[in-house]
Amino acid sequence: MKISMNWLKSLVPYDYDPKQYIADMTMSGSKVETLTYLGEEIENVVVGCVVSMERHPDSDHLWVCQMDVGTGENIQIITGAQNVKTGDLVPVALHDSTLPGDVHIKKGKLRGLVSNGMLCSYKELGLTEHDVPGAYEDGILILGDTLTAEELKEAVPGRDIRKVLGFDDWVVDFEITPNRPDCLSMIGLARESAVTYDKKYVPETPVVRGGAGSIAEWLRVRVEEPKLCPRYSARVVKNVKIAPSPKWMRDRLRACGVRPINNIVDITNYVMLEYGQPMHSFDYACLDGAEIVVRRAREGEPMNTLDDQERKLDADMLVIADAKKPVGIAGVMGGANSEITDNTKMVVFESANFNGTSIRLTSRRLGMRTESSGRYEKGLDPQNTLPALERACELVELLGAGEVCDGIIDIDQSGYRPTVIPFEPDRINRFIGIDIPKEDMLHWFDLLGFQMDGEQIIVPSWRMDVEQFADIAEEVARFYGYDNIPTTLFGGATRYIPMPRIAFDDKIRTIFYAMGYSEAQTFSLSGQKALDRIRLPQDSPLRNGVVIRNPLSEDMSLMRTVMLPSILEVAARNFNMKNSALRLYDLGSVYTPVEGEKLPRERKILSAAAYGNVDFYDIKGAIETLAEGLRIQNLTFRATHENPSYHPGRCAEVYCGDELVGVFGQVHPKVTENFNVSGEIYAMELEVEALYENRGGLVEYEPLAKFPAISRDIAVVCKEEVTAAEIEACIREGAGKLVEEVRLFDVYRGAQLGAGKKSLAYTFTLRDRTRSLTDEDAEAAMKRILQLLSSRTGAELRA
């Protein structure tokens, strides 16, 4: 909601400092988005009077003008405009001035003669023909053509043009929360401003003389949907004179971001800004049957709106109709068939209250969001329709725009009853943790427009957000000052103990952060193209994802069933942004449909990707570091060649015991090519729930061993396809409880071993914490190890 500070000063007189004002309003609960000076782009532009004009000696269309700009000496400016004459008051951009659009004006020469600036058109000042009615479109802005005689008194030579044309104003843009629709108005924000500065603001009651006959002679209104239209108020204006609005109204509308059009339309927009009540005006001559009917649209009923678009309506939409046709979409936009034109002679003013949910749904279905619909969506005060309607008719008489008929049609089916809340000052003090006198609280409530009935607070109709004790306490707190409330500790001792599952995820994050990995957060939506990019087979069950009914795009039409495309997209983006090295992980969810169930199965997956000075063993080492940090004891790796997303020779599955918990390795070159990456990417995907189930318990510390260990080395010859993990498993099983450590220290391949053979050398440590081991113990363990190696892997002791 944009407000003009000049307009605010006319409602709540005060010497506001704009920057201090926005700080004070923010602290009292009205958050400010921006503060803008309207004339920020205009500098060193003044009113000038044309003293004399002569033809340029070297041009047929240029004029040499002597200008009075209030300095005591005339200056020379050359112009090509043909609508300027001696005595005219015009905007003059002096030497070293600026205009909207970052235009910089300096003195220079035109055809050999010096020009000390430029005469300005309204377009060069950032105005439109609606801002300065009567101005010549293709020439210089002649102030006498657009200002009244009274306004011209202020336009003396040398005066800053911003003060003359209404640019000398600050505009404050407030972020209005949905629970405060009363602040979508100048009156609402004036009331908040007044209380912030310990003043009281009571809006003036509009006065309408009327006297142009009875409204009963001209109009009937019928509301068929009282639930969608709780209140409908209307008045009729005769002998309408369409003309431009006065400058003060145009200036205020422009400052608030509304384009002036003509007096009748401007009045409805002005009242909407002032009272927060959207209004609409109908050309009475276009209403068939002298009747207005508030009804639902008929299915497929067509209507042309004011934006010259044909709309197809449905039965869930509320329309304003006459006896034959719709003339407006309730709360959204009027119809072109009842638009105010220069020929309009009689007008019906509508001020109504509509159901916010209905307006929001209509606006969304039609793709139309307007100032009116945005206000109705938040829920407006039904008691505001009548004051706003009276204000509009008051302005009609004030501007001489028509004659108001006597009588008002007001169909009120809102059933309004004021909210009454007990006043409990002691409880408020305890609730906030302060000690404020009861009299101060009553003073603030009075400024806010709250009334007292004994020990009961009667909440005004416009404060629909105040419903209970806590809301009353909030009003006290915000005007006492949040920054004045002392900081206190909780009465009892508190300690945050995270849930085990949350703590486990945090532990994973800590471990990956320590390894130099950054966390990513990717979208849970994906598409079939993403699955194609990772070479997922067409018959894979992972292609059967949860389908989004109304997807944003084809690439976001499914709930993802696999994490790899998401993490690779982030890695590819970094690669293509010339990031030479990357370590990245994501704790995200995948979703698998379950037959017969409405909701899919949701599984959390730890995915990671890395490139740049990284290989297969770096990823494997990261998994081992993770397992060590989570105290997972039974983690093993098994080579796999069947996963289509990974390199067939550099991929392994991860097991906890006999349970498959994930996969890792080099991403298949064709997959990296699909992601427009030319180098190698290594990735992992681990089931977090499986890791959680296999996590270790509390760390148990043991004293240093009293008895010595025995170390033995063993080198075996085996087939090339036998893995080091298989050999290690045999050593650990053969040594049994005595084994303390097993470490591979050498891999050898040579002609003397034979084709398809390799040698693996291990050192292992044996220890018994209850006694000293003997050579016989070590030899027995070695014998069992060799038997297991021979029977399971075919390995033999290297000679």
Coordinates of C-alpha atoms in Angstrom, one line a residue, residues 105-573:
I105 CA 21.2 18.6 -19.4
K106 CA 24.1 20.9 -20.0
K107 CA 24.5 24.2 -21.8
G108 CA 25.7 24.1 -25.3
K109 CA 25.4 25.6 -28.8
L110 CA 22.7 25.2 -31.4
R111 CA 23.6 26.5 -34.8
G112 CA 26.3 28.7 -33.3
L113 CA 24.2 30.3 -30.5
V114 CA 24.5 29.4 -26.8
S115 CA 21.6 27.6 -25.1
N116 CA 21.8 27.6 -21.3
G117 CA 19.4 24.7 -20.8
M118 CA 16.2 23.3 -22.2
L119 CA 12.4 23.9 -22.1
C120 CA 10.6 20.7 -21.1
S121 CA 7.6 18.8 -22.3
Y122 CA 5.5 16.9 -19.9
K123 CA 6.9 13.6 -21.3
E124 CA 10.4 14.7 -20.5
L125 CA 9.3 15.3 -16.9
G126 CA 7.9 11.7 -16.6
L127 CA 4.2 12.8 -16.9
T128 CA 1.4 11.5 -19.1
E129 CA -1.5 13.4 -20.7
H130 CA -3.7 12.2 -17.8
D131 CA -1.5 14.0 -15.3
V132 CA -1.6 17.3 -17.1
P133 CA -5.0 17.5 -19.0
G134 CA -5.0 20.3 -21.6
A135 CA -1.3 20.1 -22.2
Y136 CA 0.0 20.1 -25.8
E137 CA 1.2 16.5 -26.6
D138 CA 4.1 17.4 -29.0
G139 CA 5.3 20.6 -27.5
I140 CA 6.5 22.3 -24.4
L141 CA 4.4 22.0 -21.2
I142 CA 2.6 25.4 -20.8
L143 CA 1.7 25.6 -17.1
G144 CA -1.1 28.1 -17.8
D145 CA -2.9 25.4 -19.9
T146 CA -3.1 22.9 -17.1
L147 CA -3.0 24.8 -13.8
T148 CA -5.8 26.9 -12.3
A149 CA -5.5 30.6 -11.7
E150 CA -5.0 29.9 -8.0
E151 CA -2.3 27.3 -8.7
L152 CA -0.5 29.6 -11.1
K153 CA 0.1 32.0 -8.2
E154 CA 2.6 29.5 -6.9
A155 CA 4.3 29.1 -10.3
V156 CA 6.6 32.1 -10.0
P157 CA 9.9 32.2 -12.1
G158 CA 12.7 30.3 -10.3
R159 CA 10.4 28.1 -8.2
D160 CA 11.3 24.4 -8.2
I161 CA 9.1 22.6 -10.7
R162 CA 8.7 19.7 -8.3
K163 CA 6.7 21.9 -6.0
V164 CA 4.5 23.2 -8.8
L165 CA 3.8 19.8 -10.4
G166 CA 3.3 17.7 -7.3
F167 CA 6.7 15.9 -7.4
D168 CA 7.7 17.4 -4.0
D169 CA 6.4 14.4 -2.1
W170 CA 7.6 11.3 -0.3
V171 CA 5.9 8.0 -1.0
V172 CA 5.9 5.3 1.6
D173 CA 5.2 1.7 0.5
F174 CA 3.8 -0.4 3.4
E175 CA 3.7 -4.2 3.4
I176 CA 0.2 -4.8 4.8
T177 CA -0.2 -8.2 6.4
P178 CA -3.4 -10.2 5.5
N179 CA -4.9 -9.7 9.0
R180 CA -4.9 -5.9 8.6
P181 CA -7.0 -5.0 5.6
D182 CA -8.0 -1.8 7.4
C183 CA -4.5 -0.5 6.6
L184 CA -5.1 -0.8 2.9
S185 CA -6.3 2.7 3.1
M186 CA -5.1 6.2 3.9
I187 CA -7.6 6.4 6.8
G188 CA -6.3 3.2 8.3
L189 CA -2.6 4.2 8.0
A190 CA -3.5 7.7 9.2
R191 CA -5.0 6.2 12.3
E192 CA -1.9 4.1 12.9
S193 CA 0.3 7.1 12.3
A194 CA -1.6 9.2 14.7
V195 CA -1.4 6.6 17.5
T196 CA 2.3 6.1 16.8
Y197 CA 2.8 9.8 17.6
D198 CA 0.2 9.9 20.4
K199 CA -2.5 11.7 18.5
K200 CA -6.1 10.8 17.7
Y201 CA -7.4 10.7 14.2
V202 CA -11.1 10.6 13.5
P203 CA -12.1 10.8 9.8
E204 CA -14.5 13.5 8.9
T205 CA -18.1 12.4 8.2
P206 CA -19.0 13.0 4.6
V207 CA -21.8 15.5 4.0
V208 CA -24.0 15.1 0.9
R209 CA -26.6 17.7 0.0
G210 CA -28.5 15.7 -2.6
G211 CA -31.7 17.1 -3.9
A212 CA -31.8 15.7 -7.4
G213 CA -34.9 13.6 -7.0
S214 CA -35.4 10.2 -5.3
I215 CA -33.3 7.2 -6.1
A216 CA -36.4 5.1 -6.1
E217 CA -37.5 6.6 -9.4
W218 CA -34.4 5.3 -11.1
L219 CA -33.0 2.1 -9.6
R220 CA -33.8 -1.2 -7.9
V221 CA -31.3 -3.6 -6.5
R222 CA -31.7 -7.4 -5.7
V223 CA -29.1 -9.5 -4.0
E224 CA -29.6 -13.2 -4.8
E225 CA -26.5 -14.4 -3.1
P226 CA -26.3 -12.9 0.4
K227 CA -23.5 -15.2 1.5
L228 CA -21.3 -14.0 -1.4
C229 CA -22.5 -10.4 -1.1
P230 CA -23.2 -9.5 2.6
R231 CA -23.8 -5.9 1.9
Y232 CA -24.6 -3.8 -1.2
S233 CA -24.9 0.0 -1.2
A234 CA -25.7 2.2 -4.2
R235 CA -26.5 5.8 -5.1
V236 CA -27.4 7.6 -8.3
V237 CA -25.9 10.8 -9.7
K238 CA -27.6 12.8 -12.5
N239 CA -26.4 15.5 -14.9
V240 CA -22.9 14.2 -14.8
K241 CA -20.2 16.4 -16.3
I242 CA -17.2 14.3 -17.4
A243 CA -14.0 16.4 -17.0
P244 CA -10.4 16.0 -15.7
S245 CA -10.0 15.8 -11.9
P246 CA -8.5 18.7 -10.0
K247 CA -4.7 18.8 -9.7
W248 CA -4.7 17.9 -5.9
M249 CA -6.6 14.7 -6.7
R250 CA -4.4 13.8 -9.7
D251 CA -1.3 14.4 -7.6
R252 CA -2.5 12.1 -4.8
L253 CA -3.5 9.4 -7.2
R254 CA -0.3 9.5 -9.1
A255 CA 1.8 9.4 -5.9
C256 CA -0.1 6.2 -4.9
G257 CA 0.5 4.6 -8.2
V258 CA -2.9 5.2 -9.8
R259 CA -3.3 6.7 -13.2
P260 CA -5.8 9.6 -13.4
I261 CA -8.5 9.2 -16.0
N262 CA -11.5 11.5 -15.5
N263 CA -13.4 12.9 -12.5
I264 CA -15.9 10.1 -12.1
V265 CA -13.4 7.2 -12.4
D266 CA -10.9 9.1 -10.3
I267 CA -13.4 9.6 -7.5
T268 CA -13.9 5.8 -7.2
N269 CA -10.2 5.2 -7.2
Y270 CA -9.6 8.0 -4.8
V271 CA -12.2 6.6 -2.3
M272 CA -10.7 3.2 -2.6
L273 CA -7.3 4.6 -1.6
E274 CA -8.8 6.8 1.1
Y275 CA -11.3 4.4 2.7
G276 CA -9.9 1.1 1.5
Q277 CA -13.3 0.3 0.0
P278 CA -13.3 -0.6 -3.7
M279 CA -16.0 1.1 -5.7
H280 CA -17.4 1.0 -9.2
S281 CA -19.4 3.3 -11.3
F282 CA -21.9 2.2 -14.0
D283 CA -23.2 4.3 -16.9
Y284 CA -26.9 4.3 -16.1
A285 CA -27.9 4.5 -19.7
C286 CA -26.3 1.0 -20.2
L287 CA -28.4 -0.7 -17.5
D288 CA -31.4 -2.5 -18.9
G289 CA -34.5 -2.5 -16.8
A290 CA -33.3 0.1 -14.3
E291 CA -32.2 -2.8 -12.1
I292 CA -29.1 -4.3 -10.6
V293 CA -29.0 -8.0 -9.7
V294 CA -26.2 -9.5 -7.7
R295 CA -26.2 -13.2 -8.9
R296 CA -24.1 -16.1 -9.9
A297 CA -23.0 -16.1 -13.5
R298 CA -24.5 -18.7 -15.8
E299 CA -22.3 -21.5 -17.0
G300 CA -20.3 -20.3 -20.0
E301 CA -21.9 -16.8 -19.9
P302 CA -19.7 -14.4 -21.9
M303 CA -18.7 -10.9 -20.9
N304 CA -16.3 -8.2 -22.1
T305 CA -14.4 -6.6 -19.3
L306 CA -12.9 -3.1 -19.2
D307 CA -9.6 -4.4 -20.5
D308 CA -11.3 -5.3 -23.8
Q309 CA -11.1 -9.1 -23.2
E310 CA -13.9 -11.5 -23.6
R311 CA -14.3 -13.7 -20.5
K312 CA -16.1 -17.0 -20.2
L313 CA -17.8 -17.1 -16.8
D314 CA -18.9 -20.1 -14.8
A315 CA -21.6 -20.7 -12.1
D316 CA -19.1 -20.3 -9.2
M317 CA -18.5 -16.6 -10.1
L318 CA -20.5 -13.7 -8.7
V319 CA -21.5 -11.0 -11.2
I320 CA -23.3 -7.7 -11.1
A321 CA -26.0 -7.8 -13.7
D322 CA -28.9 -5.7 -15.0
A323 CA -32.2 -7.2 -16.1
K324 CA -30.6 -8.9 -19.1
K325 CA -26.8 -9.2 -18.9
P326 CA -23.8 -9.0 -16.6
V327 CA -22.3 -5.6 -16.3
G328 CA -19.4 -6.4 -14.0
I329 CA -17.5 -9.3 -12.4
A330 CA -18.1 -8.7 -8.7
G331 CA -15.0 -7.4 -6.9
V332 CA -12.7 -7.9 -9.9
M333 CA -13.5 -5.6 -12.9
G334 CA -16.4 -3.8 -14.5
G335 CA -17.8 -4.6 -17.9
A336 CA -17.1 -2.7 -21.1
N337 CA -20.8 -2.5 -21.7
S338 CA -21.3 -0.1 -18.8
E339 CA -18.1 1.9 -19.0
I340 CA -18.0 5.6 -18.1
T341 CA -17.4 7.6 -21.3
D342 CA -17.4 11.3 -22.3
N343 CA -21.1 10.9 -23.1
T344 CA -22.2 9.6 -19.7
K345 CA -24.9 11.7 -18.2
M346 CA -26.1 9.5 -15.3
V347 CA -24.1 7.3 -13.0
V348 CA -24.7 4.5 -10.5
F349 CA -22.1 4.3 -7.7
E350 CA -21.7 0.8 -6.3
S351 CA -20.1 0.2 -2.9
A352 CA -20.4 -3.4 -1.9
N353 CA -18.9 -6.1 0.3
F354 CA -18.1 -9.4 -1.3
N355 CA -16.9 -12.8 0.1
G356 CA -13.1 -12.8 0.0
T357 CA -12.7 -16.5 -0.9
S358 CA -15.2 -16.2 -3.8
I359 CA -13.3 -13.1 -5.2
R360 CA -9.9 -14.9 -4.9
L361 CA -11.1 -18.0 -6.7
T362 CA -12.8 -15.9 -9.5
S363 CA -9.7 -13.8 -9.9
R364 CA -7.5 -16.8 -10.2
R365 CA -9.7 -18.6 -12.7
L366 CA -9.9 -15.6 -14.9
G367 CA -6.2 -14.7 -14.5
M368 CA -7.2 -11.2 -13.4
R369 CA -5.7 -9.6 -10.3
T370 CA -6.8 -6.0 -9.7
E371 CA -6.5 -3.4 -6.9
S372 CA -10.1 -4.3 -6.0
S373 CA -9.7 -8.1 -6.0
G374 CA -6.5 -7.8 -3.9
R375 CA -8.4 -5.9 -1.2
Y376 CA -11.5 -8.1 -1.2
E377 CA -9.4 -11.2 -0.9
K378 CA -8.2 -10.1 2.5
G379 CA -11.8 -9.6 3.9
L380 CA -13.1 -6.1 4.2
D381 CA -15.4 -4.5 6.7
P382 CA -19.0 -4.6 5.6
Q383 CA -19.7 -1.4 7.7
N384 CA -17.4 0.6 5.5
T385 CA -19.5 0.5 2.3
L386 CA -21.8 3.3 3.4
P387 CA -19.2 5.9 4.5
A388 CA -17.2 5.2 1.3
L389 CA -20.3 5.7 -0.8
E390 CA -21.2 8.9 0.9
R391 CA -17.6 10.2 0.5
A392 CA -17.8 9.5 -3.3
C393 CA -21.0 11.5 -3.6
E394 CA -19.5 14.3 -1.4
L395 CA -16.6 14.5 -3.9
V396 CA -19.0 14.5 -6.8
E397 CA -20.6 17.7 -5.4
L398 CA -17.3 19.2 -4.3
L399 CA -15.9 18.8 -7.9
G400 CA -19.2 19.9 -9.5
A401 CA -19.3 16.5 -11.4
G402 CA -23.0 16.0 -11.1
E403 CA -26.2 16.1 -8.9
V404 CA -26.7 13.4 -6.3
C405 CA -30.2 11.9 -6.0
D406 CA -31.8 11.6 -2.5
G407 CA -31.8 8.2 -0.9
I408 CA -29.5 5.3 -0.6
I409 CA -30.1 1.7 -1.5
D410 CA -28.4 -0.3 1.2
I411 CA -29.0 -4.1 1.5
D412 CA -27.2 -5.2 4.6
Q413 CA -27.3 -8.9 5.3
S414 CA -23.9 -9.1 7.1
G415 CA -25.4 -9.7 10.6
Y416 CA -22.7 -7.6 12.1
R417 CA -22.3 -7.6 15.9
P418 CA -19.3 -5.9 17.5
T419 CA -16.6 -8.1 19.2
V420 CA -16.6 -7.6 22.9
I421 CA -13.5 -8.6 24.9
P422 CA -13.0 -8.3 28.7
F423 CA -10.4 -5.7 29.7
E424 CA -7.9 -7.3 32.1
P425 CA -5.0 -4.9 32.6
D426 CA -3.2 -7.0 35.3
R427 CA -3.3 -10.1 33.1
I428 CA -2.0 -8.0 30.1
N429 CA 1.0 -6.9 32.2
R430 CA 1.7 -10.5 33.3
F431 CA 1.4 -11.8 29.8
I432 CA 3.8 -9.2 28.3
G433 CA 6.1 -9.1 31.3
I434 CA 5.8 -5.3 31.9
D435 CA 4.1 -2.9 34.3
I436 CA 1.9 -0.4 32.4
P437 CA -0.7 1.7 34.2
K438 CA -4.3 0.9 33.3
E439 CA -4.8 4.6 32.2
D440 CA -2.1 4.3 29.6
M441 CA -3.8 1.2 28.1
L442 CA -7.1 3.0 28.0
H443 CA -5.5 6.0 26.3
W444 CA -4.1 3.8 23.5
F445 CA -7.4 2.0 23.0
D446 CA -9.2 5.4 22.7
L447 CA -6.7 6.6 20.1
L448 CA -7.3 3.3 18.2
G449 CA -11.0 3.9 18.1
F450 CA -11.8 1.1 20.7
Q451 CA -14.7 1.9 23.0
M452 CA -15.2 0.9 26.6
D453 CA -18.4 -0.5 28.2
G454 CA -17.5 -0.8 31.8
E455 CA -14.8 -3.4 32.0
Q456 CA -15.5 -4.6 28.4
I457 CA -13.7 -3.5 25.3
I458 CA -15.9 -3.0 22.2
V459 CA -13.7 -3.6 19.1
P460 CA -14.5 -1.3 16.1
S461 CA -15.8 -3.0 13.0
W462 CA -12.6 -2.3 11.0
R463 CA -10.4 -4.2 13.4
M464 CA -11.5 -7.7 12.4
D465 CA -8.1 -9.1 13.5
V466 CA -8.8 -8.4 17.2
E467 CA -10.8 -11.4 18.5
Q468 CA -9.4 -12.4 21.9
F469 CA -7.3 -11.4 24.9
A470 CA -3.9 -12.0 23.1
D471 CA -4.9 -9.6 20.4
I472 CA -5.7 -6.9 23.0
A473 CA -2.3 -7.6 24.7
E474 CA -0.6 -7.2 21.3
E475 CA -2.1 -3.7 20.9
V476 CA -0.7 -2.7 24.2
A477 CA 2.7 -4.1 23.5
R478 CA 3.2 -2.5 20.1
F479 CA 2.4 1.0 21.3
Y480 CA 4.3 0.6 24.5
G481 CA 7.2 -0.3 22.2
Y482 CA 8.6 -3.7 21.6
D483 CA 12.1 -2.3 22.2
N484 CA 11.0 -1.1 25.6
I485 CA 9.9 -4.5 26.8
P486 CA 12.7 -5.8 29.1
T487 CA 14.5 -9.0 28.1
T488 CA 13.8 -11.8 30.6
L489 CA 14.8 -15.5 30.8
F490 CA 12.3 -18.4 31.0
G491 CA 11.1 -19.2 34.5
G492 CA 12.3 -22.8 34.3
A493 CA 15.5 -24.4 33.2
T494 CA 15.3 -25.5 29.6
R495 CA 17.6 -27.5 27.4
Y496 CA 17.2 -28.4 23.8
I497 CA 17.5 -32.1 23.2
P498 CA 17.1 -32.9 19.5
M499 CA 15.1 -36.0 18.5
P500 CA 17.4 -39.0 17.7
R501 CA 16.4 -39.0 14.0
I502 CA 17.1 -35.2 13.7
A503 CA 20.4 -35.5 15.6
F504 CA 21.4 -38.4 13.2
D505 CA 20.9 -36.1 10.1
D506 CA 22.8 -33.3 11.8
K507 CA 25.7 -35.8 12.5
I508 CA 25.8 -36.7 8.8
R509 CA 25.9 -32.9 7.9
T510 CA 28.7 -32.4 10.4
I511 CA 30.8 -35.3 9.0
F512 CA 30.4 -34.1 5.3
Y513 CA 31.1 -30.5 6.2
A514 CA 34.3 -31.7 7.9
M515 CA 35.3 -33.5 4.7
G516 CA 34.9 -30.3 2.7
Y517 CA 31.5 -31.0 1.2
S518 CA 28.9 -28.2 0.8
E519 CA 25.2 -28.9 1.3
A520 CA 22.7 -28.4 -1.5
Q521 CA 18.9 -28.4 -1.3
T522 CA 17.3 -29.6 -4.5
F523 CA 13.6 -29.7 -5.6
S524 CA 11.5 -32.8 -5.0
L525 CA 10.0 -32.4 -8.4
S526 CA 11.4 -34.1 -11.5
G527 CA 10.3 -35.4 -14.9
Q528 CA 10.8 -38.3 -17.3
K529 CA 13.6 -36.4 -19.1
A530 CA 15.7 -36.4 -16.0
L531 CA 15.4 -40.2 -15.8
D532 CA 16.4 -40.4 -19.5
R533 CA 19.5 -38.4 -18.7
I534 CA 20.7 -41.0 -16.2
R535 CA 20.0 -43.8 -18.7
L536 CA 17.3 -45.4 -16.5
P537 CA 15.7 -48.3 -18.4
Q538 CA 12.2 -47.8 -19.7
D539 CA 10.9 -50.8 -17.8
S540 CA 12.4 -49.6 -14.5
P541 CA 9.9 -49.3 -11.6
L542 CA 11.6 -46.0 -10.7
R543 CA 9.8 -44.5 -13.7
N544 CA 6.5 -45.0 -12.0
G545 CA 6.4 -41.8 -10.0
V546 CA 3.7 -39.7 -8.3
V547 CA 2.2 -37.5 -11.1
I548 CA 1.6 -33.8 -10.3
R549 CA -1.9 -32.8 -11.4
N550 CA -1.1 -29.2 -12.3
P551 CA 2.7 -29.2 -13.0
L552 CA 4.6 -26.0 -13.5
S553 CA 6.4 -27.6 -16.4
E554 CA 7.1 -31.0 -18.0
D555 CA 10.4 -31.2 -16.1
M556 CA 8.5 -30.8 -12.8
S557 CA 5.6 -33.2 -13.5
L558 CA 6.7 -36.0 -11.1
M559 CA 7.7 -36.5 -7.5
R560 CA 11.2 -37.8 -7.9
T561 CA 12.0 -41.4 -7.3
V562 CA 15.8 -41.2 -7.5
M563 CA 18.2 -38.5 -6.3
L564 CA 21.0 -38.8 -8.8
P565 CA 19.5 -36.4 -11.5
S566 CA 19.0 -33.7 -8.8
I567 CA 22.6 -33.7 -7.5
L568 CA 24.1 -34.0 -11.0
E569 CA 22.1 -31.0 -12.2
V570 CA 23.7 -28.9 -9.4
A571 CA 27.2 -30.3 -10.2
A572 CA 26.7 -29.6 -14.0
R573 CA 25.6 -26.1 -13.3

